[in-house]
XYZ file of C-alpha atoms in Angstrom:
734
model
C 13.122 22.084 -27.601
C 13.421 18.221 -26.371
C 11.603 15.651 -28.199
C 10.559 12.736 -26.784
C 9.996 9.167 -29.163
C 7.578 6.074 -27.398
C 9.254 2.444 -28.087
C 6.312 0.519 -27.545
C 6.817 -2.391 -30.564
C 9.024 -4.518 -28.934
C 10.040 -8.554 -29.232
C 10.376 -10.797 -26.377
C 11.133 -13.751 -25.389
C 10.953 -15.385 -21.776
C 14.059 -16.808 -21.472
C 17.665 -15.487 -22.508
C 18.333 -18.478 -25.198
C 16.574 -16.190 -27.965
C 14.984 -19.243 -28.968
C 10.720 -18.289 -28.455
C 10.394 -14.605 -29.953
C 7.303 -13.289 -29.662
C 5.685 -9.670 -30.451
C 4.512 -7.482 -27.740
C 3.555 -4.005 -26.765
C 5.562 -2.210 -24.216
C 3.888 -1.409 -21.190
C 4.128 -5.274 -20.696
C 4.664 -8.254 -17.875
C 4.848 -11.734 -18.947
C 2.815 -12.581 -15.538
C -0.423 -11.375 -16.549
C -2.599 -14.072 -16.230
C 0.242 -17.261 -13.962
C 0.569 -13.863 -11.656
C -3.257 -14.177 -11.122
C -3.396 -17.821 -10.666
C -2.217 -18.814 -7.654
C 0.832 -21.100 -6.823
C 3.844 -20.589 -8.900
C 4.905 -17.984 -11.243
C 7.069 -17.234 -13.603
C 10.106 -15.741 -12.412
C 13.122 -15.909 -14.483
C 15.486 -13.512 -16.519
C 13.578 -12.646 -19.779
C 14.365 -10.436 -23.028
C 13.366 -7.693 -25.130
C 14.521 -6.535 -28.192
C 13.657 -3.570 -30.159
C 15.120 -1.167 -33.111
C 14.529 2.372 -34.363
C 16.821 5.224 -36.495
C 19.311 7.403 -35.384
C 16.839 10.411 -34.041
C 17.668 13.389 -34.543
C 19.626 15.624 -31.934
C 22.934 15.859 -30.771
C 22.322 13.669 -26.781
C 20.304 10.613 -26.839
C 18.764 9.674 -23.483
C 16.129 6.326 -23.153
C 14.413 6.722 -20.202
C 12.754 3.609 -18.562
C 9.469 4.232 -16.145
C 9.327 1.517 -14.848
C 10.595 -2.130 -15.518
C 10.567 -4.916 -12.175
C 12.978 -5.970 -10.972
C 16.368 -5.863 -12.081
C 17.016 -4.325 -15.334
C 20.648 -4.383 -17.661
C 20.269 -2.312 -21.305
C 22.071 -3.328 -24.395
C 22.621 -1.013 -27.006
C 24.606 -2.370 -30.731
C 25.818 -5.142 -29.006
C 27.269 -2.602 -26.023
C 26.502 -2.764 -23.086
C 24.605 0.908 -21.647
C 23.893 0.440 -18.141
C 21.626 -1.410 -15.611
C 19.195 -0.067 -12.516
C 18.222 -2.541 -9.328
C 14.813 -1.614 -8.449
C 11.771 -2.235 -9.764
C 9.478 0.452 -9.727
C 11.367 3.669 -9.834
C 12.341 5.277 -13.400
C 15.573 5.546 -14.936
C 17.716 6.885 -17.530
C 20.770 6.513 -19.063
C 22.554 8.161 -22.473
C 22.699 6.495 -25.267
C 24.464 8.877 -27.445
C 28.235 7.523 -27.985
C 26.707 4.221 -28.838
C 24.183 5.489 -31.329
C 24.743 4.844 -35.497
C 23.931 6.567 -37.827
C 20.779 4.694 -39.305
C 19.066 1.415 -37.304
C 20.048 0.335 -33.649
C 19.368 -1.987 -31.866
C 18.176 -1.809 -28.281
C 18.237 -5.314 -25.877
C 16.620 -5.556 -22.740
C 17.315 -7.910 -20.076
C 14.765 -7.999 -17.212
C 14.506 -9.970 -14.359
C 12.171 -10.987 -11.869
C 14.271 -13.819 -9.789
C 14.515 -13.684 -6.000
C 18.024 -12.490 -5.378
C 19.684 -11.670 -2.152
C 19.677 -8.019 -2.425
C 17.344 -6.566 -4.114
C 14.201 -5.471 -2.699
C 11.164 -6.643 -2.097
C 12.822 -10.039 -0.513
C 8.882 -11.193 0.469
C 5.829 -10.098 0.036
C 2.156 -10.288 0.400
C 1.549 -9.147 -3.938
C 3.048 -11.106 -6.788
C 6.006 -9.498 -8.416
C 5.086 -9.607 -11.673
C 8.128 -9.425 -13.869
C 8.430 -7.523 -17.221
C 9.158 -3.477 -19.171
C 5.617 -2.529 -17.478
C 5.710 0.736 -17.738
C 5.973 2.730 -20.855
C 9.967 3.353 -22.493
C 10.738 6.422 -24.780
C 13.764 8.216 -26.657
C 14.826 11.884 -25.132
C 16.555 13.642 -27.392
C 18.051 16.882 -27.304
C 20.171 19.461 -29.694
C 21.996 21.798 -27.615
C 21.775 22.489 -24.102
C 19.160 20.783 -21.822
C 18.028 19.771 -18.406
C 20.445 17.601 -16.746
C 19.103 13.554 -17.236
C 21.424 12.342 -14.373
C 19.491 13.349 -10.745
C 18.232 9.406 -10.357
C 15.678 9.462 -13.046
C 14.363 13.068 -12.195
C 13.420 16.126 -14.609
C 16.415 17.750 -13.311
C 14.553 20.350 -11.031
C 13.300 20.163 -8.147
C 11.058 23.362 -6.659
C 10.433 23.927 -2.852
C 7.548 26.901 -2.397
C 7.182 28.315 0.934
C 3.941 28.943 2.470
C 4.415 32.514 2.778
C 4.574 32.466 -1.251
C 8.544 31.998 -1.762
C 9.239 29.514 -4.436
C 12.534 27.659 -4.278
C 14.027 26.801 -7.808
C 17.359 24.119 -7.965
C 18.020 23.034 -11.766
C 20.570 21.238 -12.960
C 21.875 22.059 -16.547
C 23.998 20.759 -19.263
C 25.245 23.773 -20.484
C 23.319 27.104 -21.481
C 23.614 30.283 -21.277
C 19.745 31.694 -19.293
C 17.724 30.443 -17.829
C 14.179 32.067 -17.439
C 11.660 31.193 -15.839
C 7.609 32.716 -14.729
C 4.739 31.036 -12.516
C 0.889 30.815 -13.871
C -0.955 30.944 -10.927
C -4.487 28.238 -10.457
C -6.604 30.501 -13.244
C -3.577 30.414 -15.298
C -2.461 34.487 -15.010
C 1.358 34.355 -15.139
C 2.031 36.131 -11.280
C 6.247 36.402 -11.348
C 8.738 36.171 -13.808
C 13.103 36.075 -14.046
C 15.630 35.075 -15.575
C 19.095 34.188 -14.346
C 22.554 33.753 -16.270
C 23.955 29.987 -16.064
C 27.420 29.136 -14.143
C 27.974 25.477 -14.239
C 25.802 23.079 -13.925
C 23.175 24.234 -11.007
C 21.174 26.935 -11.162
C 19.060 28.048 -8.483
C 16.272 31.195 -8.224
C 13.990 32.372 -6.121
C 10.516 33.650 -7.226
C 8.117 35.124 -4.977
C 4.254 34.736 -5.806
C 1.839 37.600 -3.601
C -0.927 36.301 -1.172
C -0.277 32.314 -2.604
C -3.172 30.130 -2.859
C -2.872 27.074 -1.019
C -3.054 23.308 -1.795
C -5.600 22.135 0.703
C -6.160 18.879 0.047
C -9.668 17.979 -1.344
C -10.944 21.092 -0.260
C -8.841 23.175 -2.305
C -6.416 21.957 -4.507
C -4.407 24.995 -6.053
C -2.049 24.386 -8.677
C 0.412 26.839 -9.724
C 2.841 25.985 -12.487
C 6.265 26.772 -13.425
C 7.575 27.267 -17.222
C 11.727 27.473 -17.503
C 12.724 27.865 -20.852
C 17.053 27.153 -21.275
C 18.879 28.921 -23.785
C 15.890 28.434 -26.438
C 16.702 24.415 -26.819
C 15.211 23.144 -23.447
C 11.852 23.462 -21.760
C 9.619 22.462 -18.490
C 6.202 22.828 -16.834
C 6.049 21.693 -13.282
C 2.825 22.179 -11.729
C 3.249 22.570 -7.788
C 1.612 23.456 -4.727
C 2.687 25.805 -2.035
C 1.588 24.048 1.653
C 2.949 22.546 4.328
C 2.184 19.481 6.479
C 2.641 18.227 10.264
C 1.953 15.274 12.766
C 1.268 15.342 15.859
C 0.384 13.469 18.929
C -2.840 15.172 20.087
C -3.979 17.568 17.031
C -3.053 14.714 14.378
C -1.910 15.619 10.481
C -1.615 19.242 9.922
C -2.394 20.672 6.617
C -1.729 24.101 5.998
C -1.458 24.498 10.461
C -5.166 23.152 10.505
C -6.197 19.239 11.913
C -6.858 17.535 8.399
C -7.875 14.116 9.753
C -7.273 11.780 6.850
C -9.090 8.420 5.598
C -8.916 7.036 2.462
C -7.673 4.090 1.106
C -4.819 2.270 -0.056
C -3.914 1.184 -4.090
C -2.071 -1.556 -5.233
C -1.194 -1.190 -9.058
C -2.503 -4.141 -10.916
C -5.552 -5.672 -12.520
C -6.815 -8.555 -13.281
C -5.812 -10.181 -17.167
C -2.794 -6.882 -16.509
C -1.014 -7.487 -14.274
C 1.138 -4.335 -13.347
C 0.787 -3.342 -17.605
C -1.743 -0.900 -17.054
C -1.802 2.494 -18.913
C -3.106 5.601 -18.634
C -6.662 4.661 -18.770
C -6.458 2.276 -15.536
C -4.488 4.734 -13.608
C -7.367 7.912 -14.112
C -10.093 4.782 -13.237
C -8.555 4.152 -10.236
C -8.375 7.288 -8.925
C -11.624 8.091 -9.973
C -13.290 5.032 -7.893
C -11.090 6.431 -5.045
C -13.059 9.763 -5.139
C -16.032 8.885 -5.794
C -15.825 7.024 -2.348
C -15.343 10.355 -0.682
C -11.568 9.082 0.459
C -9.136 12.873 0.813
C -6.623 10.698 0.808
C -4.193 7.569 -0.901
C -1.687 5.398 0.906
C 0.441 3.863 -2.238
C 2.094 1.260 -0.070
C 5.514 -1.257 -0.934
C 6.603 0.598 -4.093
C 6.333 3.374 -6.126
C 4.197 3.711 -8.655
C 3.570 5.708 -11.657
C 3.979 9.744 -12.005
C 0.632 9.777 -14.018
C -1.275 8.851 -10.546
C 0.742 11.363 -8.585
C -0.460 14.201 -11.493
C -3.798 13.183 -10.521
C -3.927 13.133 -6.672
C -1.504 16.463 -7.289
C -4.967 17.575 -9.682
C -7.322 16.237 -7.443
C -6.376 17.019 -3.816
C -5.328 13.520 -2.427
C -2.718 13.237 0.044
C -0.150 10.487 -0.707
C 1.392 7.909 1.291
C 4.363 7.248 -0.858
C 6.808 4.237 0.085
C 9.857 2.379 -0.585
C 10.119 -1.571 -1.156
C 11.842 -2.438 2.303
C 8.825 -4.760 3.019
C 8.593 -7.709 5.741
C 12.243 -9.025 5.153
C 15.593 -7.168 5.434
C 18.336 -8.575 3.160
C 21.470 -8.402 5.494
C 24.575 -6.682 3.293
C 26.126 -3.541 2.443
C 25.095 -4.036 -0.971
C 21.360 -4.712 -0.056
C 21.062 -1.630 2.169
C 22.990 0.654 -0.678
C 20.250 -0.564 -3.675
C 17.643 0.425 -0.830
C 19.159 3.927 0.121
C 19.406 4.388 -3.687
C 15.147 3.062 -4.364
C 14.491 6.281 -1.401
C 16.703 8.495 -3.018
C 15.039 8.061 -6.669
C 11.517 7.812 -5.047
C 12.509 11.227 -3.368
C 14.598 12.626 -6.642
C 11.382 11.959 -8.948
C 8.806 12.713 -6.962
C 9.588 15.850 -5.040
C 7.365 18.205 -6.860
C 4.541 16.690 -5.841
C 2.309 18.754 -3.514
C 0.482 16.066 -3.039
C 2.813 14.140 -1.101
C 2.975 14.194 2.330
C 4.475 11.133 3.771
C 7.644 9.515 3.046
C 7.011 5.669 4.123
C 10.509 4.014 5.239
C 8.995 0.363 5.795
C 6.533 -1.602 5.693
C 5.639 -4.315 8.393
C 9.745 -5.311 8.268
C 9.299 -7.101 11.846
C 8.418 -10.289 10.069
C 11.814 -11.348 9.784
C 13.134 -10.124 12.165
C 14.795 -7.175 13.590
C 18.582 -6.831 14.286
C 21.064 -4.516 14.566
C 22.037 -3.933 11.185
C 18.493 -3.110 10.056
C 17.973 -0.895 12.380
C 20.978 1.132 10.980
C 19.603 1.080 8.146
C 16.010 2.536 8.691
C 18.426 5.406 11.098
C 20.264 5.462 7.687
C 16.914 5.792 5.690
C 15.367 8.503 7.988
C 18.269 10.562 8.191
C 18.322 10.810 3.967
C 14.923 11.340 3.816
C 15.598 14.329 5.823
C 18.717 15.879 4.471
C 16.830 15.466 0.894
C 13.290 17.007 1.927
C 13.414 18.270 5.612
C 9.522 19.248 3.980
C 7.223 16.440 4.455
C 6.731 13.472 6.889
C 8.489 10.195 7.704
C 6.628 7.115 8.345
C 6.939 3.284 8.640
C 4.027 0.985 8.821
C 4.695 -1.680 11.698
C 2.817 -4.776 12.803
C 0.435 -3.763 15.675
C 2.848 -7.326 17.044
C 5.278 -5.052 17.645
C 5.798 -4.222 20.999
C 5.896 -0.411 22.155
C 9.346 -0.240 23.596
C 10.640 -1.673 20.748
C 12.973 1.374 18.896
C 11.049 0.759 15.567
C 8.357 2.802 16.970
C 10.400 6.092 17.076
C 13.138 6.131 14.045
C 10.191 7.972 12.009
C 8.643 11.747 12.700
C 5.128 9.748 13.161
C 4.260 5.965 13.658
C 1.748 4.154 12.221
C 0.055 0.040 13.173
C -1.196 -2.309 10.445
C -3.809 -3.800 12.418
C -6.559 -6.305 11.167
C -8.796 -6.782 14.008
C -12.320 -9.167 13.507
C -9.729 -11.133 11.193
C -6.758 -12.057 11.918
C -6.718 -10.598 15.804
C -8.897 -10.165 18.530
C -12.527 -9.200 17.681
C -13.411 -6.646 15.990
C -15.219 -4.323 18.469
C -11.687 -4.201 20.092
C -10.672 -1.357 17.335
C -10.650 1.520 20.456
C -9.187 0.034 22.975
C -6.220 -1.018 20.945
C -6.070 2.134 19.240
C -6.510 4.319 22.396
C -3.994 1.486 24.607
C -1.258 1.790 21.473
C -1.461 5.845 22.074
C -1.056 5.996 25.934
C 1.800 3.594 25.292
C 3.530 5.495 23.164
C 1.872 9.315 24.061
C 4.923 11.560 21.977
C 4.268 9.849 19.022
C 2.078 10.211 16.073
C -0.093 7.449 14.829
C -1.772 6.344 12.142
C -3.632 3.378 11.246
C -2.205 2.011 7.522
C -4.161 -0.815 7.148
C -7.191 -2.404 8.548
C -10.139 -4.544 7.038
C -11.381 -7.955 6.276
C -11.900 -10.123 3.071
C -14.991 -10.490 0.926
C -15.646 -12.875 -1.608
C -19.026 -12.071 -3.751
C -19.935 -15.468 -3.935
C -20.389 -15.883 0.034
C -23.045 -14.767 2.072
C -24.720 -14.996 5.329
C -27.165 -13.316 7.161
C -25.193 -14.226 10.960
C -21.832 -13.742 9.432
C -18.529 -14.307 11.010
C -15.175 -14.589 11.016
C -13.393 -16.464 8.317
C -16.950 -17.191 6.144
C -15.148 -14.448 3.743
C -19.034 -12.720 3.072
C -19.508 -9.702 2.409
C -21.662 -8.910 5.121
C -18.764 -9.898 7.736
C -16.576 -7.448 5.438
C -19.608 -4.989 5.751
C -19.833 -5.184 9.969
C -15.779 -5.323 10.397
C -15.484 -1.589 8.790
C -18.979 -0.605 10.385
C -17.027 -1.275 13.747
C -14.035 -0.074 12.317
C -14.903 3.563 11.238
C -16.717 4.577 14.531
C -13.397 3.779 16.451
C -11.201 5.365 14.130
C -13.524 8.486 13.027
C -14.052 9.294 17.211
C -10.537 9.316 17.753
C -9.496 13.257 16.649
C -5.515 12.389 17.474
C -5.605 10.087 14.865
C -3.401 11.301 11.981
C -4.857 9.233 9.475
C -6.406 5.508 8.327
C -6.106 3.894 5.059
C -8.374 0.877 3.957
C -6.785 -2.636 2.904
C -7.467 -2.411 0.240
C -9.640 -0.417 -2.200
C -9.331 -3.008 -4.758
C -8.558 -6.953 -4.735
C -5.196 -7.760 -5.693
C -3.008 -10.695 -6.815
C -1.028 -12.711 -4.317
C 0.108 -16.107 -5.422
C 0.802 -17.553 -2.627
C -2.613 -17.159 -1.019
C -5.339 -19.667 -1.060
C -8.401 -18.108 0.876
C -12.051 -17.569 0.766
C -12.622 -20.312 -2.715
C -9.720 -18.105 -4.386
C -6.194 -19.270 -5.314
C -3.878 -16.259 -6.032
C -5.485 -13.411 -4.197
C -5.947 -11.002 -1.663
C -9.368 -10.563 -1.719
C -9.806 -7.617 1.396
C -10.772 -5.108 -1.327
C -13.940 -2.817 -1.550
C -13.836 -3.652 -5.392
C -12.994 -6.450 -7.535
C -10.465 -7.131 -8.832
C -10.764 -6.097 -12.109
C -12.657 -2.631 -11.090
C -16.377 -3.784 -11.723
C -18.163 -4.653 -9.185
C -18.337 -2.499 -5.773
C -18.561 -4.360 -2.872
C -21.246 -4.020 -0.204
C -18.307 -2.233 2.540
C -17.199 0.188 -0.424
C -20.603 2.091 0.122
C -20.579 1.903 3.693
C -17.538 4.284 3.035
C -19.544 6.244 0.645
C -21.545 6.701 3.010
C -19.475 7.951 5.477
C -17.407 10.189 3.736
C -18.536 11.884 0.237
C -20.855 14.078 -0.089
C -22.734 12.902 -3.415
C -26.162 12.113 -2.272
C -27.081 8.382 -2.451
C -29.046 5.769 -1.070
C -28.181 2.002 -1.635
C -30.208 -1.560 -0.227
C -27.134 -3.744 0.217
C -26.877 -7.578 -0.307
C -27.518 -6.962 -4.321
C -25.797 -11.193 -4.400
C -27.962 -12.090 -1.296
C -30.942 -12.343 -2.844
C -32.340 -16.158 -2.232
C -33.410 -15.753 1.501
C -35.591 -17.650 3.333
C -37.555 -16.697 7.107
C -41.189 -14.704 7.497
C -38.812 -11.815 8.477
C -36.039 -11.169 7.164
C -33.604 -7.601 7.866
C -32.833 -5.194 5.119
C -29.540 -2.797 5.854
C -29.371 0.314 4.045
C -26.458 2.764 3.500
C -27.020 6.551 2.866
C -25.119 10.234 3.665
C -28.789 11.421 3.310
C -30.517 11.878 7.295
C -33.611 9.427 6.590
C -34.269 6.651 5.045
C -37.574 5.502 3.953
C -38.039 1.678 2.590
C -40.938 0.982 0.757
C -42.217 -2.569 0.339
C -45.440 -3.113 -1.863
C -48.250 -1.008 -0.042
C -45.827 -0.960 3.304
C -43.230 1.471 3.967
C -40.630 2.120 7.058
C -38.897 5.483 7.933
C -35.374 5.508 10.445
C -32.707 8.065 10.737
C -29.362 7.847 11.666
C -26.931 8.007 9.019
C -25.027 6.063 7.299
C -26.776 3.059 8.479
C -30.156 2.213 8.141
C -30.588 -1.112 9.705
C -34.276 -1.792 9.211
C -35.693 -5.041 10.969
C -37.836 -7.775 11.025
C -39.554 -6.313 7.503
C -42.314 -9.485 6.859
C -40.976 -11.525 4.400
C -44.927 -13.329 2.894
C -42.954 -16.519 1.442
C -43.007 -14.447 -2.014
C -41.001 -12.073 -3.724
C -39.796 -9.315 -1.793
C -39.765 -5.961 -4.153
C -37.925 -3.484 -2.392
C -37.640 0.196 -2.353
C -35.262 2.918 -0.578
C -35.384 6.398 -0.758
C -33.640 9.257 0.745
C -34.506 12.682 -0.421
C -34.168 12.286 -4.577
C -31.783 9.425 -4.866
C -34.257 5.710 -5.126
C -32.561 2.556 -5.216
C -34.661 -0.948 -5.499
C -33.772 -4.896 -3.969
C -35.500 -8.284 -5.039
C -35.415 -10.710 -2.600
C -36.321 -14.473 -3.581
C -38.123 -16.072 -1.221
C -36.835 -19.935 -0.424
C -37.577 -22.487 1.201
C -34.171 -24.001 2.855
C -30.833 -22.058 2.641
C -28.704 -21.433 0.214
C -25.885 -23.985 -0.024
C -24.184 -21.446 -2.823
C -23.567 -18.935 -0.660
C -21.751 -21.043 2.001
C -17.806 -21.905 1.683
C -17.368 -25.051 1.411
C -15.628 -26.566 3.551
C -15.353 -23.699 6.281
C -13.061 -23.327 9.327
C -13.903 -24.362 12.365
C -14.999 -22.683 16.081
C -11.530 -23.302 17.643
C -9.529 -22.432 14.257
C -11.476 -18.467 15.034
C -8.918 -16.777 13.205
C -7.572 -16.381 10.013
C -3.475 -17.451 9.773
C -1.276 -14.514 8.567
C 0.232 -15.295 5.445
C 3.655 -14.801 6.982
C 3.490 -17.431 9.907
C 6.089 -19.554 7.868
C 8.376 -17.189 7.448
C 9.011 -15.972 11.487
C 9.014 -19.352 12.296
C 12.072 -20.739 14.044
C 14.442 -21.855 10.472
C 15.600 -25.453 12.288
C 13.381 -28.126 13.478
C 12.574 -27.921 16.706
C 13.478 -31.413 18.207
C 12.359 -32.467 21.737
C 14.708 -34.241 23.452
C 13.765 -36.461 26.761
C 14.783 -34.716 30.160
C 14.327 -31.033 28.948
C 12.141 -27.993 29.043
C 9.206 -28.118 26.068
C 5.939 -25.585 25.967
C 4.225 -28.137 27.967
C 5.993 -27.697 31.111
C 4.434 -25.599 33.838
C 5.270 -22.264 33.980
C 6.591 -22.185 37.185
C 9.373 -24.886 36.825
C 9.899 -22.259 33.867
C 11.005 -19.361 36.243
C 12.650 -21.325 38.335
C 15.148 -22.171 35.588
C 17.559 -19.133 35.560
C 18.497 -20.834 31.739
C 15.266 -21.280 30.941
C 14.716 -18.022 31.593
C 17.201 -16.701 29.561
C 16.311 -18.869 26.695
C 13.025 -17.242 26.453
C 14.272 -13.499 26.614
C 16.982 -14.287 24.488
C 14.733 -14.690 21.806
C 11.779 -12.000 22.935
C 15.021 -9.504 22.606
C 16.285 -11.367 19.062
C 13.718 -12.391 16.347
C 10.631 -10.817 17.863
C 11.765 -8.082 18.985
C 10.221 -7.843 22.865
C 11.003 -6.184 25.012
C 12.232 -8.893 27.478
C 11.764 -7.809 31.572
C 7.988 -6.856 30.267
C 7.530 -9.939 28.520
C 9.240 -11.846 31.308
C 6.549 -10.673 33.726
C 3.871 -11.421 32.072
C 4.968 -15.400 32.398
C 5.706 -14.873 35.369
C 1.985 -13.821 36.633
C 1.101 -16.971 34.667
C 2.096 -18.986 37.695
C 1.947 -22.469 37.671
C -0.185 -22.313 33.781
C 1.258 -24.566 31.470
C 3.207 -21.688 29.161
C 0.638 -23.327 26.085
C -2.464 -21.796 28.272
C -0.472 -18.434 28.711
C 0.544 -18.020 24.947
C -3.037 -18.112 24.234
C -3.612 -15.787 27.408
C -0.965 -13.064 25.460
C -1.342 -14.316 21.812
C -2.801 -10.310 21.422
C 0.198 -9.074 22.566
C 3.226 -11.481 20.680
C 3.652 -12.219 16.871
C 1.866 -15.462 15.343
C 5.189 -17.500 15.284
C 5.515 -16.535 19.382
C 4.729 -19.823 20.445
C 7.509 -21.697 17.975
C 10.276 -19.629 19.103
C 9.184 -20.173 22.829
C 8.806 -23.693 22.109
C 12.577 -23.729 20.900
C 14.609 -21.861 23.137
C 13.535 -24.145 25.896
C 13.680 -26.915 24.243
C 17.615 -26.555 23.693
C 17.560 -26.065 27.857
C 17.788 -28.873 30.019
C 15.571 -29.870 33.441
C 16.736 -29.283 36.225
C 14.895 -32.437 38.123
């Protein structure tokens, strides 16, 4: 049988000169600290080296679970191969270059930016290194193919009626034996077929199969395959069907199954991406604790362990390619991107938890071109050819015009929208979703990102946007979830994010190098108040929680106490007084007397109890307030990609030419000015020119700057600069 040997002990050099070696353990990243500190971090080509004695077996492969971004592998000085892409596994045949004694493996890994590797730009740190396990896989005799895009070489397609189609790629062999075990461990069918050539197909039948039915019943069968008693694989799989409908939302096994969950980045404080099975298990355990039934694995392929856990626990998975934020216009980049999709589908094909293949995220940020649209259509074709049984989807920004083809390339559509944070008000979620649904009535729709930032330090009894308080974050989620839960046609909604994560270019909320939108802290040690709100909405585990655990110093004669619980009634007690409220999940006890001494509070809901002690202070605690708060005029947070969207050329205003300060009716009367504006809309902003022009014409004699504020909700943040650049090249007729 195959033998697998882990390669964990390596030497590492942070450059290619070889002068500064250190001993490290793989998984490893060189950005564990600088990648989370804010500002610049090391993006370089580094070297790893290890030695090993030739293992037993006549065929030896090396398998990398993940190395970011581009990798070149040398064995005993001979180049074995390279790999583009930082998230999928890859395998290389070492056999022909192995020595009988000691062998030296040298690996060059680069996380440098280049012109062909995705993602080109994104809102997270690109940690470098061999950050997932590396192993030698050794065979003696016939074996399953290691040449199928990093997969195990076997693809299992179960159908709801109980048929199981198996497509096995092999290297040699005479017979292939198969058996299937039911979820309770009983063998329910067997089959043996002869091997002819390098590909073997078989069809098995399971009578009255139990469905993989999400968190309700994640029934897993196991396919056991044996090739000539020299190689064997055990592959879990599940019977289920998935669909997306414009009116009924997400359908699992033909029934509506509204998806409510979170997104998950893989990095962790002081570790970066170099994490192991224990960290993956903890993350999935916390996602289950909150009561989610789905997880979006955004922006890149995540570890096999995560998908195994989702299979076992019933979490519906959205898996995504690294085509993020900015398109790289070249045939080579297109080919690399398509290969990353192929690798993801091949490697994750057998996981029943995966119901969505996401082709891209916010790809309009860097502009939309015919070449980008052609690539997206090609990816859609590839995904459907390889796997017609899953739903393709794409996450668009909320500013993308409903007339854009970006909404209609994939099977379903989804939107990233941060109302109450980057745009609009937290009360706008319902109207926004209804408007999008009305404009795209034939499209299944999801809300792939929403949320707000919270830093544990900051607190307020009058929270507002940009104060980065736990209290404001919780209010945003309360308002958003109300709108989501009232719209059964919505395919699903994914909170951004389950955990705070590293984004080295950020400096917000008094924290450098971090996106603070998580429901939990970067180190996974603290659940923010919003975590408990969702647990009250989603989880069946009885609990009660008094909010404000880090907001202890209070002023005034009375205080409002908010409690979250999934129980029907909560009793709040203070000394010899008590108050009762009904109406989960939010219990807001208003004007509780605060007599100038410490207040000891107890909340009870059934058998569940929580306590909190507040300290009375004479003046508001200044340590709860973010220094140098933003002004009321600048009432929304600036998007991380605002600079990326601005025109690349400097805007030069010349006398006699238009600017954004000219009157609208003057612009409308000048065909050249209108043509210039419409050209920009149709190009980098990817907007429907006739519809947007009509919006401007309705502005009458208002200056464009005022019209910009009027139509801001429909346009990307950089639209003002694009319009100004367009007008700056048109001579005023007067």
